[in-house]
């Protein structure tokens, strides 16, 4: 027997879900499962923010505002200068960046210039002192969303974040991304017989690997590496059906130098070896 529990929320009907149980379990176990699901969903909905400032007390203050006062945001990363911030961004891409202008090693302007080259549409909020007008003007030229004067006001920060949310700005994805996706797909299609990787594609398109990887996944719902394999299998099917080429020749034409490796991947995806597939057509 299967027991169904439908969990609903009056204010958030879209977050309702169904709990399926194959046996009756203690109510506390059901409640614990329910709480874990809610917590997981809430964490996934939080916008991730990178805070950059050379003063730890300022970073902590902004973190507290975002996580405990404004809510809806989490601050998993902090950096004391632009160099450290870029190191973080090369590994994880935040939804929003809040950065000071004046910092040691690499100041806010240098950081923004570097950031613009890899993630041109990533939302950035600048914080500055009253005498930083020239710096703020330069930052605005580099495309920052807005700026705040120190000390940071809860209401002003909340208003700017709300404005970013209402504008539909979801991070590094921008209106030209559909064109970028077309370029990526065309590049893959034209070079199926060659070695294709995230690194080689990023070099060819002069874009950061992380940007390409996350953009492609977000826009197509498939990993770039899986898409490349998918296109290679489709092409190999066409060659198996329309030509008398040997398997190792087809393997080379779709980018596999080892025909055994090609046959293994083909069977894993298609359910048949290349020879079996050709025979059954």
mmCIF file of N, CA and C in Angstrom, residues 83-213:
data_model
loop_
_atom_site.group_PDB
_atom_site.id
_atom_site.type_symbol
_atom_site.label_atom_id
_atom_site.label_comp_id
_atom_site.label_asym_id
_atom_site.label_seq_id
_atom_site.Cartn_x
_atom_site.Cartn_y
_atom_site.Cartn_z
ATOM 1 N N UNK A 83 41.902 41.086 -6.049
ATOM 2 C CA UNK A 83 42.655 39.890 -6.452
ATOM 3 C C UNK A 83 42.010 38.640 -5.873
ATOM 4 N N UNK A 84 41.740 38.690 -4.569
ATOM 5 C CA UNK A 84 41.109 37.548 -3.902
ATOM 6 C C UNK A 84 39.706 37.306 -4.470
ATOM 7 N N UNK A 85 38.994 38.383 -4.771
ATOM 8 C CA UNK A 85 37.638 38.254 -5.320
ATOM 9 C C UNK A 85 37.643 37.530 -6.658
ATOM 10 N N UNK A 86 38.596 37.867 -7.521
ATOM 11 C CA UNK A 86 38.693 37.204 -8.827
ATOM 12 C C UNK A 86 39.023 35.725 -8.668
ATOM 13 N N UNK A 87 39.854 35.408 -7.671
ATOM 14 C CA UNK A 87 40.167 34.002 -7.394
ATOM 15 C C UNK A 87 38.891 33.224 -7.058
ATOM 16 N N UNK A 88 38.033 33.851 -6.264
ATOM 17 C CA UNK A 88 36.769 33.211 -5.874
ATOM 18 C C UNK A 88 35.862 33.041 -7.087
ATOM 19 N N UNK A 89 35.750 34.100 -7.899
ATOM 20 C CA UNK A 89 34.843 34.084 -9.053
ATOM 21 C C UNK A 89 35.270 33.069 -10.099
ATOM 22 N N UNK A 90 36.561 32.789 -10.185
ATOM 23 C CA UNK A 90 37.029 31.781 -11.135
ATOM 24 C C UNK A 90 36.579 30.376 -10.734
ATOM 25 N N UNK A 91 36.178 30.224 -9.469
ATOM 26 C CA UNK A 91 35.720 28.920 -8.973
ATOM 27 C C UNK A 91 34.200 28.886 -8.842
ATOM 28 N N UNK A 92 33.627 29.922 -8.251
ATOM 29 C CA UNK A 92 32.183 30.006 -8.043
ATOM 30 C C UNK A 92 31.684 31.366 -8.523
ATOM 31 N N UNK A 93 30.555 31.364 -9.227
ATOM 32 C CA UNK A 93 30.010 32.617 -9.743
ATOM 33 C C UNK A 93 28.851 33.072 -8.861
ATOM 34 N N UNK A 94 28.972 34.229 -8.204
ATOM 35 C CA UNK A 94 27.884 34.723 -7.360
ATOM 36 C C UNK A 94 26.740 35.289 -8.198
ATOM 37 N N UNK A 95 25.595 35.491 -7.560
ATOM 38 C CA UNK A 95 24.471 36.133 -8.244
ATOM 39 C C UNK A 95 24.646 37.646 -8.255
ATOM 40 N N UNK A 96 25.242 38.171 -7.189
ATOM 41 C CA UNK A 96 25.430 39.619 -7.032
ATOM 42 C C UNK A 96 26.768 39.861 -6.335
ATOM 43 N N UNK A 97 27.410 40.984 -6.676
ATOM 44 C CA UNK A 97 28.655 41.382 -6.011
ATOM 45 C C UNK A 97 28.458 42.748 -5.364
ATOM 46 N N UNK A 98 28.914 42.878 -4.134
ATOM 47 C CA UNK A 98 28.943 44.177 -3.452
ATOM 48 C C UNK A 98 30.401 44.460 -3.137
ATOM 49 N N UNK A 99 30.934 45.554 -3.680
ATOM 50 C CA UNK A 99 32.365 45.816 -3.525
ATOM 51 C C UNK A 99 32.670 47.247 -3.117
ATOM 52 N N UNK A 100 33.709 47.377 -2.311
ATOM 53 C CA UNK A 100 34.234 48.693 -1.960
ATOM 54 C C UNK A 100 35.032 49.219 -3.153
ATOM 55 N N UNK A 101 35.279 50.526 -3.171
ATOM 56 C CA UNK A 101 36.066 51.133 -4.247
ATOM 57 C C UNK A 101 37.545 51.138 -3.892
ATOM 58 N N UNK A 102 37.867 51.592 -2.690
ATOM 59 C CA UNK A 102 39.268 51.727 -2.297
ATOM 60 C C UNK A 102 39.712 50.534 -1.459
ATOM 61 N N UNK A 103 40.632 49.760 -2.034
ATOM 62 C CA UNK A 103 41.156 48.563 -1.357
ATOM 63 C C UNK A 103 42.616 48.372 -1.744
ATOM 64 N N UNK A 104 43.393 47.661 -0.922
ATOM 65 C CA UNK A 104 44.799 47.388 -1.259
ATOM 66 C C UNK A 104 44.920 46.349 -2.370
ATOM 67 N N UNK A 105 46.124 46.240 -2.928
ATOM 68 C CA UNK A 105 46.468 45.277 -3.990
ATOM 69 C C UNK A 105 45.731 45.554 -5.295
ATOM 70 N N UNK A 106 44.414 45.372 -5.300
ATOM 71 C CA UNK A 106 43.613 45.685 -6.484
ATOM 72 C C UNK A 106 42.350 46.400 -6.015
ATOM 73 N N UNK A 107 42.207 47.674 -6.406
ATOM 74 C CA UNK A 107 41.042 48.427 -5.935
ATOM 75 C C UNK A 107 39.794 48.058 -6.742
ATOM 76 N N UNK A 108 38.676 48.713 -6.390
ATOM 77 C CA UNK A 108 37.406 48.389 -7.016
ATOM 78 C C UNK A 108 37.369 48.622 -8.511
ATOM 79 N N UNK A 109 38.009 49.693 -8.983
ATOM 80 C CA UNK A 109 37.999 50.016 -10.411
ATOM 81 C C UNK A 109 38.767 48.960 -11.210
ATOM 82 N N UNK A 110 39.941 48.592 -10.734
ATOM 83 C CA UNK A 110 40.716 47.536 -11.409
ATOM 84 C C UNK A 110 39.939 46.219 -11.417
ATOM 85 N N UNK A 111 39.310 45.929 -10.294
ATOM 86 C CA UNK A 111 38.520 44.700 -10.194
ATOM 87 C C UNK A 111 37.368 44.706 -11.192
ATOM 88 N N UNK A 112 36.648 45.829 -11.271
ATOM 89 C CA UNK A 112 35.508 45.926 -12.190
ATOM 90 C C UNK A 112 35.949 45.793 -13.643
ATOM 91 N N UNK A 113 37.098 46.374 -13.966
ATOM 92 C CA UNK A 113 37.625 46.264 -15.337
ATOM 93 C C UNK A 113 37.913 44.811 -15.691
ATOM 94 N N UNK A 114 38.513 44.079 -14.747
ATOM 95 C CA UNK A 114 38.808 42.661 -14.979
ATOM 96 C C UNK A 114 37.528 41.835 -15.036
ATOM 97 N N UNK A 115 36.589 42.151 -14.146
ATOM 98 C CA UNK A 115 35.323 41.419 -14.097
ATOM 99 C C UNK A 115 34.542 41.578 -15.397
ATOM 100 N N UNK A 116 34.563 42.788 -15.945
ATOM 101 C CA UNK A 116 33.790 43.077 -17.157
ATOM 102 C C UNK A 116 34.242 42.218 -18.333
ATOM 103 N N UNK A 117 35.506 41.826 -18.337
ATOM 104 C CA UNK A 117 36.036 41.022 -19.442
ATOM 105 C C UNK A 117 35.525 39.587 -19.408
ATOM 106 N N UNK A 118 35.191 39.081 -18.225
ATOM 107 C CA UNK A 118 34.753 37.686 -18.131
ATOM 108 C C UNK A 118 33.257 37.541 -17.860
ATOM 109 N N UNK A 119 32.680 38.435 -17.050
ATOM 110 C CA UNK A 119 31.246 38.395 -16.761
ATOM 111 C C UNK A 119 30.675 39.808 -16.886
ATOM 112 N N UNK A 120 30.465 40.273 -18.106
ATOM 113 C CA UNK A 120 30.077 41.665 -18.337
ATOM 114 C C UNK A 120 28.743 42.085 -17.729
ATOM 115 N N UNK A 121 27.837 41.136 -17.474
ATOM 116 C CA UNK A 121 26.510 41.520 -16.980
ATOM 117 C C UNK A 121 26.247 41.089 -15.540
ATOM 118 N N UNK A 122 27.271 40.678 -14.836
ATOM 119 C CA UNK A 122 27.098 40.284 -13.441
ATOM 120 C C UNK A 122 26.758 41.520 -12.610
ATOM 121 N N UNK A 123 25.632 41.528 -11.882
ATOM 122 C CA UNK A 123 25.217 42.719 -11.127
ATOM 123 C C UNK A 123 26.214 43.085 -10.026
ATOM 124 N N UNK A 124 26.628 44.342 -10.021
ATOM 125 C CA UNK A 124 27.593 44.820 -9.027
ATOM 126 C C UNK A 124 27.055 46.079 -8.361
ATOM 127 N N UNK A 125 27.130 46.104 -7.040
ATOM 128 C CA UNK A 125 26.794 47.294 -6.259
ATOM 129 C C UNK A 125 28.084 47.794 -5.628
ATOM 130 N N UNK A 126 28.365 49.081 -5.795
ATOM 131 C CA UNK A 126 29.592 49.674 -5.260
ATOM 132 C C UNK A 126 29.282 50.420 -3.970
ATOM 133 N N UNK A 127 30.155 50.266 -2.972
ATOM 134 C CA UNK A 127 30.043 51.058 -1.749
ATOM 135 C C UNK A 127 31.267 51.966 -1.670
ATOM 136 N N UNK A 128 31.053 53.194 -1.215
ATOM 137 C CA UNK A 128 32.163 54.157 -1.215
ATOM 138 C C UNK A 128 31.985 55.195 -0.119
ATOM 139 N N UNK A 129 33.068 55.965 0.111
ATOM 140 C CA UNK A 129 33.023 57.077 1.048
ATOM 141 C C UNK A 129 32.503 58.327 0.351
ATOM 142 N N UNK A 130 32.264 59.385 1.108
ATOM 143 C CA UNK A 130 31.695 60.618 0.554
ATOM 144 C C UNK A 130 32.638 61.306 -0.428
ATOM 145 N N UNK A 131 33.949 61.055 -0.333
ATOM 146 C CA UNK A 131 34.906 61.765 -1.179
ATOM 147 C C UNK A 131 35.385 60.914 -2.362
ATOM 148 N N UNK A 132 34.597 59.913 -2.735
ATOM 149 C CA UNK A 132 35.012 59.000 -3.807
ATOM 150 C C UNK A 132 34.246 59.227 -5.106
ATOM 151 N N UNK A 133 33.777 60.452 -5.340
ATOM 152 C CA UNK A 133 32.908 60.694 -6.495
ATOM 153 C C UNK A 133 33.567 60.293 -7.809
ATOM 154 N N UNK A 134 34.850 60.621 -7.975
ATOM 155 C CA UNK A 134 35.547 60.300 -9.232
ATOM 156 C C UNK A 134 35.589 58.791 -9.439
ATOM 157 N N UNK A 135 35.856 58.055 -8.346
ATOM 158 C CA UNK A 135 35.888 56.593 -8.434
ATOM 159 C C UNK A 135 34.506 56.031 -8.782
ATOM 160 N N UNK A 136 33.476 56.589 -8.133
ATOM 161 C CA UNK A 136 32.113 56.117 -8.387
ATOM 162 C C UNK A 136 31.725 56.362 -9.837
ATOM 163 N N UNK A 137 32.102 57.517 -10.362
ATOM 164 C CA UNK A 137 31.790 57.835 -11.764
ATOM 165 C C UNK A 137 32.448 56.826 -12.699
ATOM 166 N N UNK A 138 33.693 56.461 -12.410
ATOM 167 C CA UNK A 138 34.384 55.458 -13.223
ATOM 168 C C UNK A 138 33.692 54.098 -13.111
ATOM 169 N N UNK A 139 33.239 53.784 -11.896
ATOM 170 C CA UNK A 139 32.555 52.507 -11.679
ATOM 171 C C UNK A 139 31.250 52.443 -12.467
ATOM 172 N N UNK A 140 30.521 53.557 -12.486
ATOM 173 C CA UNK A 140 29.262 53.602 -13.236
ATOM 174 C C UNK A 140 29.510 53.435 -14.733
ATOM 175 N N UNK A 141 30.629 53.969 -15.212
ATOM 176 C CA UNK A 141 30.994 53.792 -16.625
ATOM 177 C C UNK A 141 31.248 52.323 -16.946
ATOM 178 N N UNK A 142 31.698 51.580 -15.924
ATOM 179 C CA UNK A 142 32.000 50.160 -16.110
ATOM 180 C C UNK A 142 30.762 49.278 -15.929
ATOM 181 N N UNK A 143 29.609 49.917 -15.750
ATOM 182 C CA UNK A 143 28.356 49.173 -15.763
ATOM 183 C C UNK A 143 27.831 48.671 -14.435
ATOM 184 N N UNK A 144 28.274 49.243 -13.304
ATOM 185 C CA UNK A 144 27.734 48.789 -12.023
ATOM 186 C C UNK A 144 26.258 49.169 -11.933
ATOM 187 N N UNK A 145 25.503 48.408 -11.153
ATOM 188 C CA UNK A 145 24.069 48.637 -11.050
ATOM 189 C C UNK A 145 23.734 49.891 -10.255
ATOM 190 N N UNK A 146 24.468 50.123 -9.177
ATOM 191 C CA UNK A 146 24.197 51.288 -8.331
ATOM 192 C C UNK A 146 25.326 51.411 -7.315
ATOM 193 N N UNK A 147 25.276 52.446 -6.510
ATOM 194 C CA UNK A 147 26.298 52.612 -5.483
ATOM 195 C C UNK A 147 25.665 53.065 -4.176
ATOM 196 N N UNK A 148 26.355 52.777 -3.085
ATOM 197 C CA UNK A 148 25.916 53.149 -1.749
ATOM 198 C C UNK A 148 27.031 53.881 -1.035
ATOM 199 N N UNK A 149 26.658 54.846 -0.214
ATOM 200 C CA UNK A 149 27.640 55.543 0.606
ATOM 201 C C UNK A 149 27.753 54.845 1.955
ATOM 202 N N UNK A 150 28.967 54.828 2.501
ATOM 203 C CA UNK A 150 29.172 54.280 3.838
ATOM 204 C C UNK A 150 28.721 55.298 4.875
ATOM 205 N N UNK A 151 28.167 54.862 6.012
ATOM 206 C CA UNK A 151 27.796 53.483 6.343
ATOM 207 C C UNK A 151 26.590 53.016 5.521
ATOM 208 N N UNK A 152 26.567 51.756 5.204
ATOM 209 C CA UNK A 152 25.525 51.209 4.331
ATOM 210 C C UNK A 152 24.172 51.222 5.031
ATOM 211 N N UNK A 153 23.183 51.817 4.357
ATOM 212 C CA UNK A 153 21.825 51.885 4.889
ATOM 213 C C UNK A 153 21.044 50.632 4.509
ATOM 214 N N UNK A 154 20.360 50.065 5.498
ATOM 215 C CA UNK A 154 19.553 48.870 5.238
ATOM 216 C C UNK A 154 18.499 49.136 4.171
ATOM 217 N N UNK A 155 17.814 50.275 4.276
ATOM 218 C CA UNK A 155 16.729 50.590 3.335
ATOM 219 C C UNK A 155 17.265 50.817 1.922
ATOM 220 N N UNK A 156 18.378 51.526 1.811
ATOM 221 C CA UNK A 156 18.942 51.791 0.486
ATOM 222 C C UNK A 156 19.423 50.501 -0.172
ATOM 223 N N UNK A 157 20.084 49.647 0.605
ATOM 224 C CA UNK A 157 20.556 48.376 0.065
ATOM 225 C C UNK A 157 19.377 47.509 -0.367
ATOM 226 N N UNK A 158 18.332 47.468 0.457
ATOM 227 C CA UNK A 158 17.145 46.671 0.121
ATOM 228 C C UNK A 158 16.488 47.181 -1.157
ATOM 229 N N UNK A 159 16.434 48.508 -1.314
ATOM 230 C CA UNK A 159 15.821 49.099 -2.511
ATOM 231 C C UNK A 159 16.605 48.751 -3.775
ATOM 232 N N UNK A 160 17.932 48.807 -3.685
ATOM 233 C CA UNK A 160 18.767 48.484 -4.851
ATOM 234 C C UNK A 160 18.616 47.012 -5.221
ATOM 235 N N UNK A 161 18.628 46.147 -4.221
ATOM 236 C CA UNK A 161 18.467 44.715 -4.476
ATOM 237 C C UNK A 161 17.100 44.420 -5.083
ATOM 238 N N UNK A 162 16.089 45.124 -4.593
ATOM 239 C CA UNK A 162 14.743 44.959 -5.141
ATOM 240 C C UNK A 162 14.691 45.404 -6.594
ATOM 241 N N UNK A 163 15.396 46.500 -6.891
ATOM 242 C CA UNK A 163 15.449 47.007 -8.266
ATOM 243 C C UNK A 163 16.120 46.005 -9.200
ATOM 244 N N UNK A 164 17.198 45.385 -8.730
ATOM 245 C CA UNK A 164 17.895 44.372 -9.530
ATOM 246 C C UNK A 164 16.978 43.184 -9.785
ATOM 247 N N UNK A 165 16.249 42.793 -8.746
ATOM 248 C CA UNK A 165 15.334 41.655 -8.876
ATOM 249 C C UNK A 165 14.215 41.961 -9.861
ATOM 250 N N UNK A 166 13.637 43.163 -9.767
ATOM 251 C CA UNK A 166 12.531 43.542 -10.648
ATOM 252 C C UNK A 166 12.972 43.697 -12.097
ATOM 253 N N UNK A 167 14.239 44.047 -12.294
ATOM 254 C CA UNK A 167 14.737 44.218 -13.662
ATOM 255 C C UNK A 167 14.948 42.882 -14.352
ATOM 256 N N UNK A 168 14.816 41.794 -13.580
ATOM 257 C CA UNK A 168 14.997 40.468 -14.163
ATOM 258 C C UNK A 168 16.437 40.097 -14.365
ATOM 259 N N UNK A 169 17.339 40.835 -13.719
ATOM 260 C CA UNK A 169 18.768 40.544 -13.862
ATOM 261 C C UNK A 169 19.125 39.378 -12.964
ATOM 262 N N UNK A 170 19.391 38.221 -13.540
ATOM 263 C CA UNK A 170 19.667 37.009 -12.771
ATOM 264 C C UNK A 170 21.131 36.663 -12.687
ATOM 265 N N UNK A 171 21.986 37.617 -12.892
ATOM 266 C CA UNK A 171 23.409 37.324 -12.771
ATOM 267 C C UNK A 171 24.138 37.547 -14.056
ATOM 268 N N UNK A 172 25.017 36.618 -14.399
ATOM 269 C CA UNK A 172 25.903 36.822 -15.524
ATOM 270 C C UNK A 172 25.240 36.593 -16.870
ATOM 271 N N UNK A 173 23.965 36.129 -16.899
ATOM 272 C CA UNK A 173 23.280 35.908 -18.164
ATOM 273 C C UNK A 173 22.788 37.244 -18.702
ATOM 274 N N UNK A 174 23.027 37.545 -19.968
ATOM 275 C CA UNK A 174 22.626 38.815 -20.551
ATOM 276 C C UNK A 174 21.926 38.612 -21.878
ATOM 277 N N UNK A 175 21.313 39.684 -22.450
ATOM 278 C CA UNK A 175 20.524 39.551 -23.668
ATOM 279 C C UNK A 175 21.277 38.963 -24.848
ATOM 280 N N UNK A 176 22.608 39.057 -24.863
ATOM 281 C CA UNK A 176 23.375 38.537 -25.993
ATOM 282 C C UNK A 176 23.717 37.056 -25.847
ATOM 283 N N UNK A 177 23.234 36.446 -24.774
ATOM 284 C CA UNK A 177 23.615 35.065 -24.510
ATOM 285 C C UNK A 177 23.052 34.085 -25.526
ATOM 286 N N UNK A 178 21.888 34.383 -26.105
ATOM 287 C CA UNK A 178 21.342 33.490 -27.124
ATOM 288 C C UNK A 178 22.273 33.443 -28.328
ATOM 289 N N UNK A 179 22.898 34.585 -28.640
ATOM 290 C CA UNK A 179 23.873 34.624 -29.731
ATOM 291 C C UNK A 179 25.098 33.798 -29.365
ATOM 292 N N UNK A 180 25.536 33.912 -28.119
ATOM 293 C CA UNK A 180 26.689 33.134 -27.660
ATOM 294 C C UNK A 180 26.413 31.638 -27.766
ATOM 295 N N UNK A 181 25.217 31.223 -27.385
ATOM 296 C CA UNK A 181 24.846 29.806 -27.486
ATOM 297 C C UNK A 181 24.899 29.342 -28.935
ATOM 298 N N UNK A 182 24.411 30.175 -29.841
ATOM 299 C CA UNK A 182 24.455 29.812 -31.266
ATOM 300 C C UNK A 182 25.894 29.654 -31.738
ATOM 301 N N UNK A 183 26.772 30.547 -31.282
ATOM 302 C CA UNK A 183 28.189 30.461 -31.658
ATOM 303 C C UNK A 183 28.809 29.167 -31.129
ATOM 304 N N UNK A 184 28.474 28.825 -29.889
ATOM 305 C CA UNK A 184 29.013 27.599 -29.290
ATOM 306 C C UNK A 184 28.561 26.379 -30.084
ATOM 307 N N UNK A 185 27.267 26.324 -30.392
ATOM 308 C CA UNK A 185 26.725 25.173 -31.130
ATOM 309 C C UNK A 185 27.316 25.078 -32.538
ATOM 310 N N UNK A 186 27.473 26.228 -33.184
ATOM 311 C CA UNK A 186 28.045 26.233 -34.532
ATOM 312 C C UNK A 186 29.498 25.764 -34.500
ATOM 313 N N UNK A 187 30.237 26.228 -33.498
ATOM 314 C CA UNK A 187 31.638 25.824 -33.349
ATOM 315 C C UNK A 187 31.743 24.311 -33.155
ATOM 316 N N UNK A 188 30.881 23.772 -32.314
ATOM 317 C CA UNK A 188 30.883 22.327 -32.069
ATOM 318 C C UNK A 188 30.552 21.562 -33.349
ATOM 319 N N UNK A 189 29.527 22.026 -34.057
ATOM 320 C CA UNK A 189 29.087 21.336 -35.275
ATOM 321 C C UNK A 189 30.177 21.335 -36.345
ATOM 322 N N UNK A 190 30.914 22.434 -36.431
ATOM 323 C CA UNK A 190 31.951 22.563 -37.464
ATOM 324 C C UNK A 190 33.260 21.864 -37.107
ATOM 325 N N UNK A 191 33.383 21.431 -35.854
ATOM 326 C CA UNK A 191 34.652 20.835 -35.416
ATOM 327 C C UNK A 191 34.448 19.503 -34.695
ATOM 328 N N UNK A 192 33.410 18.769 -35.063
ATOM 329 C CA UNK A 192 33.130 17.490 -34.409
ATOM 330 C C UNK A 192 34.269 16.493 -34.550
ATOM 331 N N UNK A 193 35.021 16.586 -35.634
ATOM 332 C CA UNK A 193 36.107 15.625 -35.863
ATOM 333 C C UNK A 193 37.371 15.971 -35.079
ATOM 334 N N UNK A 194 37.369 17.142 -34.438
ATOM 335 C CA UNK A 194 38.548 17.593 -33.708
ATOM 336 C C UNK A 194 38.356 17.415 -32.205
ATOM 337 N N UNK A 195 39.412 17.676 -31.464
ATOM 338 C CA UNK A 195 39.319 17.611 -30.003
ATOM 339 C C UNK A 195 38.525 18.810 -29.507
ATOM 340 N N UNK A 196 37.427 18.546 -28.855
ATOM 341 C CA UNK A 196 36.577 19.613 -28.334
ATOM 342 C C UNK A 196 36.519 19.519 -26.814
ATOM 343 N N UNK A 197 36.721 20.645 -26.166
ATOM 344 C CA UNK A 197 36.643 20.688 -24.709
ATOM 345 C C UNK A 197 36.195 22.081 -24.301
ATOM 346 N N UNK A 198 35.830 22.213 -23.047
ATOM 347 C CA UNK A 198 35.449 23.525 -22.529
ATOM 348 C C UNK A 198 36.586 24.514 -22.723
ATOM 349 N N UNK A 199 37.815 24.049 -22.489
ATOM 350 C CA UNK A 199 38.984 24.920 -22.621
ATOM 351 C C UNK A 199 39.172 25.388 -24.063
ATOM 352 N N UNK A 200 39.093 24.468 -25.007
ATOM 353 C CA UNK A 200 39.310 24.838 -26.413
ATOM 354 C C UNK A 200 38.212 25.763 -26.924
ATOM 355 N N UNK A 201 36.980 25.527 -26.484
ATOM 356 C CA UNK A 201 35.864 26.383 -26.904
ATOM 357 C C UNK A 201 36.004 27.778 -26.311
ATOM 358 N N UNK A 202 36.416 27.856 -25.037
ATOM 359 C CA UNK A 202 36.588 29.167 -24.400
ATOM 360 C C UNK A 202 37.695 29.965 -25.078
ATOM 361 N N UNK A 203 38.755 29.292 -25.505
ATOM 362 C CA UNK A 203 39.838 29.973 -26.220
ATOM 363 C C UNK A 203 39.357 30.476 -27.577
ATOM 364 N N UNK A 204 38.589 29.658 -28.268
ATOM 365 C CA UNK A 204 38.108 30.033 -29.600
ATOM 366 C C UNK A 204 37.150 31.214 -29.552
ATOM 367 N N UNK A 205 36.335 31.288 -28.494
ATOM 368 C CA UNK A 205 35.329 32.346 -28.392
ATOM 369 C C UNK A 205 35.778 33.509 -27.510
ATOM 370 N N UNK A 206 36.975 33.390 -26.917
ATOM 371 C CA UNK A 206 37.519 34.444 -26.042
ATOM 372 C C UNK A 206 36.582 34.731 -24.863
ATOM 373 N N UNK A 207 36.056 33.661 -24.274
ATOM 374 C CA UNK A 207 35.175 33.778 -23.123
ATOM 375 C C UNK A 207 35.699 32.889 -22.000
ATOM 376 N N UNK A 208 35.351 33.242 -20.770
ATOM 377 C CA UNK A 208 35.837 32.472 -19.627
ATOM 378 C C UNK A 208 35.155 31.105 -19.580
ATOM 379 N N UNK A 209 35.906 30.029 -19.282
ATOM 380 C CA UNK A 209 35.322 28.682 -19.233
ATOM 381 C C UNK A 209 34.116 28.566 -18.304
ATOM 382 N N UNK A 210 34.203 29.179 -17.114
ATOM 383 C CA UNK A 210 33.079 29.111 -16.178
ATOM 384 C C UNK A 210 31.831 29.759 -16.758
ATOM 385 N N UNK A 211 32.031 30.865 -17.441
ATOM 386 C CA UNK A 211 30.910 31.578 -18.067
ATOM 387 C C UNK A 211 30.234 30.682 -19.094
ATOM 388 N N UNK A 212 31.025 30.079 -19.984
ATOM 389 C CA UNK A 212 30.484 29.208 -21.032
ATOM 390 C C UNK A 212 29.759 28.017 -20.417
ATOM 391 N N UNK A 213 30.387 27.377 -19.449
ATOM 392 C CA UNK A 213 29.820 26.181 -18.832
ATOM 393 C C UNK A 213 28.469 26.456 -18.185
#
